[in-house]
mmCIF file of C-alpha atoms in Angstrom:
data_model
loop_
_atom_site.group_PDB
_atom_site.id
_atom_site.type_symbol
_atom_site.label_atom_id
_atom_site.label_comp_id
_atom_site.label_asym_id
_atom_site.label_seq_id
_atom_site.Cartn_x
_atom_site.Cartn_y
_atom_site.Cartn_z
ATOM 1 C CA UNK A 1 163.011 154.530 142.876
ATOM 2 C CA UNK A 2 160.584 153.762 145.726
ATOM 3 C CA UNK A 3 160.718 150.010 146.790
ATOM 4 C CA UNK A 4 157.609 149.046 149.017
ATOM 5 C CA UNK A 5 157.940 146.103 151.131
ATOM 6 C CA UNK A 6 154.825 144.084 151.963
ATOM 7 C CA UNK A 7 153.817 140.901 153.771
ATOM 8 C CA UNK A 8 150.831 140.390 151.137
ATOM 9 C CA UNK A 9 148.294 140.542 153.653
ATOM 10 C CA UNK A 10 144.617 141.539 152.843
ATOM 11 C CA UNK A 11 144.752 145.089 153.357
ATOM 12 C CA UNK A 12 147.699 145.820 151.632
ATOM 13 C CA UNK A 13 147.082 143.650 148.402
ATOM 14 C CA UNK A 14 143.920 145.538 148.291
ATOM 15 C CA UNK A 15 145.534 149.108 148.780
ATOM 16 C CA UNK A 16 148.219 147.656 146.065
ATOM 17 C CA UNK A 17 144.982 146.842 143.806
ATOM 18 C CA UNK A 18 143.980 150.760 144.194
ATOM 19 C CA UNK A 19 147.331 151.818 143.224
ATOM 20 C CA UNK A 20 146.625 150.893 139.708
ATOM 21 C CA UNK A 21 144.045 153.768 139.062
ATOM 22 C CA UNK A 22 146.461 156.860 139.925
ATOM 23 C CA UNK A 23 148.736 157.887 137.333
ATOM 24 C CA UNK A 24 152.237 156.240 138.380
ATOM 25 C CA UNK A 25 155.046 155.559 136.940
ATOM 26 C CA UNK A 26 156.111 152.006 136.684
ATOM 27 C CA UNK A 27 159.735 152.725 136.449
ATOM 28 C CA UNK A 28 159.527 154.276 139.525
ATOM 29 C CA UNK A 29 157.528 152.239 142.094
ATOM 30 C CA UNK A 30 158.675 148.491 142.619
ATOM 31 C CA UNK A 31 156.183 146.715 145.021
ATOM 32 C CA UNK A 32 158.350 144.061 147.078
ATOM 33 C CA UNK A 33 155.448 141.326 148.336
ATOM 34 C CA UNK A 34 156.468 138.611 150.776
ATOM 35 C CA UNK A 35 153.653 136.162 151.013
ATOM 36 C CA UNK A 36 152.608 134.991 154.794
ATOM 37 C CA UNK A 37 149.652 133.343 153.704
ATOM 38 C CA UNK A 38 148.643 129.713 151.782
ATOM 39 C CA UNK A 39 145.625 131.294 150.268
ATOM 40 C CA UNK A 40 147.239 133.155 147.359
ATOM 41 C CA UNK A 41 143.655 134.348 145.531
ATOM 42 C CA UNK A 42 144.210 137.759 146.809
ATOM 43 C CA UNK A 43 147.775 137.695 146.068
ATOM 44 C CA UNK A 44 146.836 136.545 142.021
ATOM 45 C CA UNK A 45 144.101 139.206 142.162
ATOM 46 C CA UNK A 46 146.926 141.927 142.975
ATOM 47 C CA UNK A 47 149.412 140.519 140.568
ATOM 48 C CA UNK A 48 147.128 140.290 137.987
ATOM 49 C CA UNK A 49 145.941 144.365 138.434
ATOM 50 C CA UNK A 50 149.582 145.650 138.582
ATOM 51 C CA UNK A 51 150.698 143.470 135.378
ATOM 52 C CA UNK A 52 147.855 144.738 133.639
ATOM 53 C CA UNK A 53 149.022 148.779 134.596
ATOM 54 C CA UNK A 54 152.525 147.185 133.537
ATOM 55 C CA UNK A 55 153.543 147.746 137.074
ATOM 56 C CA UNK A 56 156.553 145.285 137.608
ATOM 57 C CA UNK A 57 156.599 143.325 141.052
ATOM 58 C CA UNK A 58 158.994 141.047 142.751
ATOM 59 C CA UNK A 59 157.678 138.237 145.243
ATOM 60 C CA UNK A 60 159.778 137.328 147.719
ATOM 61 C CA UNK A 61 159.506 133.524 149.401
ATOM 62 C CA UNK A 62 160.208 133.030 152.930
ATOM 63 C CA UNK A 63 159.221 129.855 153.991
ATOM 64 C CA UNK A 64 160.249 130.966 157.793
ATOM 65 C CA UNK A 65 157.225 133.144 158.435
ATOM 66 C CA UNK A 66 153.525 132.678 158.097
ATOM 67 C CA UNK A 67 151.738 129.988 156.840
ATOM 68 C CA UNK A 68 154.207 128.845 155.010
ATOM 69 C CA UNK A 69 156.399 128.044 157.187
ATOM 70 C CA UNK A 70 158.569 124.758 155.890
ATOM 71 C CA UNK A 71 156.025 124.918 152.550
ATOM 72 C CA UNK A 72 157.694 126.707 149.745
ATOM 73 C CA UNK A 73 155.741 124.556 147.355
ATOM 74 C CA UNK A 74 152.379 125.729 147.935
ATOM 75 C CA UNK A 75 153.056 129.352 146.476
ATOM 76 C CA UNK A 76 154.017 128.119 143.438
ATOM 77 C CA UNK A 77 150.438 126.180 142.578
#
């Protein structure tokens, strides 16, 4: 199993995004993604590739770092 951890920033939901067109397995690669930033449209736009190459993900929500510091709400919308 190969667990990536990422801060979801730009560069690395995009190089997530080009992930889906190799042949992986998604037993075997778990992307971790800790948001840092309020504007989640790149985040959605990553989620929404992986999910449709069945690529499971798990989103982790710090509200200590980033932009969202003391703002857990504003991931969720």
């Amino acid at each position: 199993m190969y667990f990536p951890y990422l801060r979801g920033k730009q560069f690395e939901l995009i190089a997530l995004r080009e992930l889906v067109g190799l042949p992986l397995n998604p037993e075997k690669i778990i992307p971790i993604i800790e948001p840092v930033k309020k504007n989640t449209s790149s985040l959605r736009t990553a989620l929404k590739a992986l999910s449709g190459a069945n690529i499971r993900v798990q989103l982790v929500v710090n509200t200590e770092h980033g932009e969202l510091k003391g703002d857990s709400e504003s991931i969720f919308t």
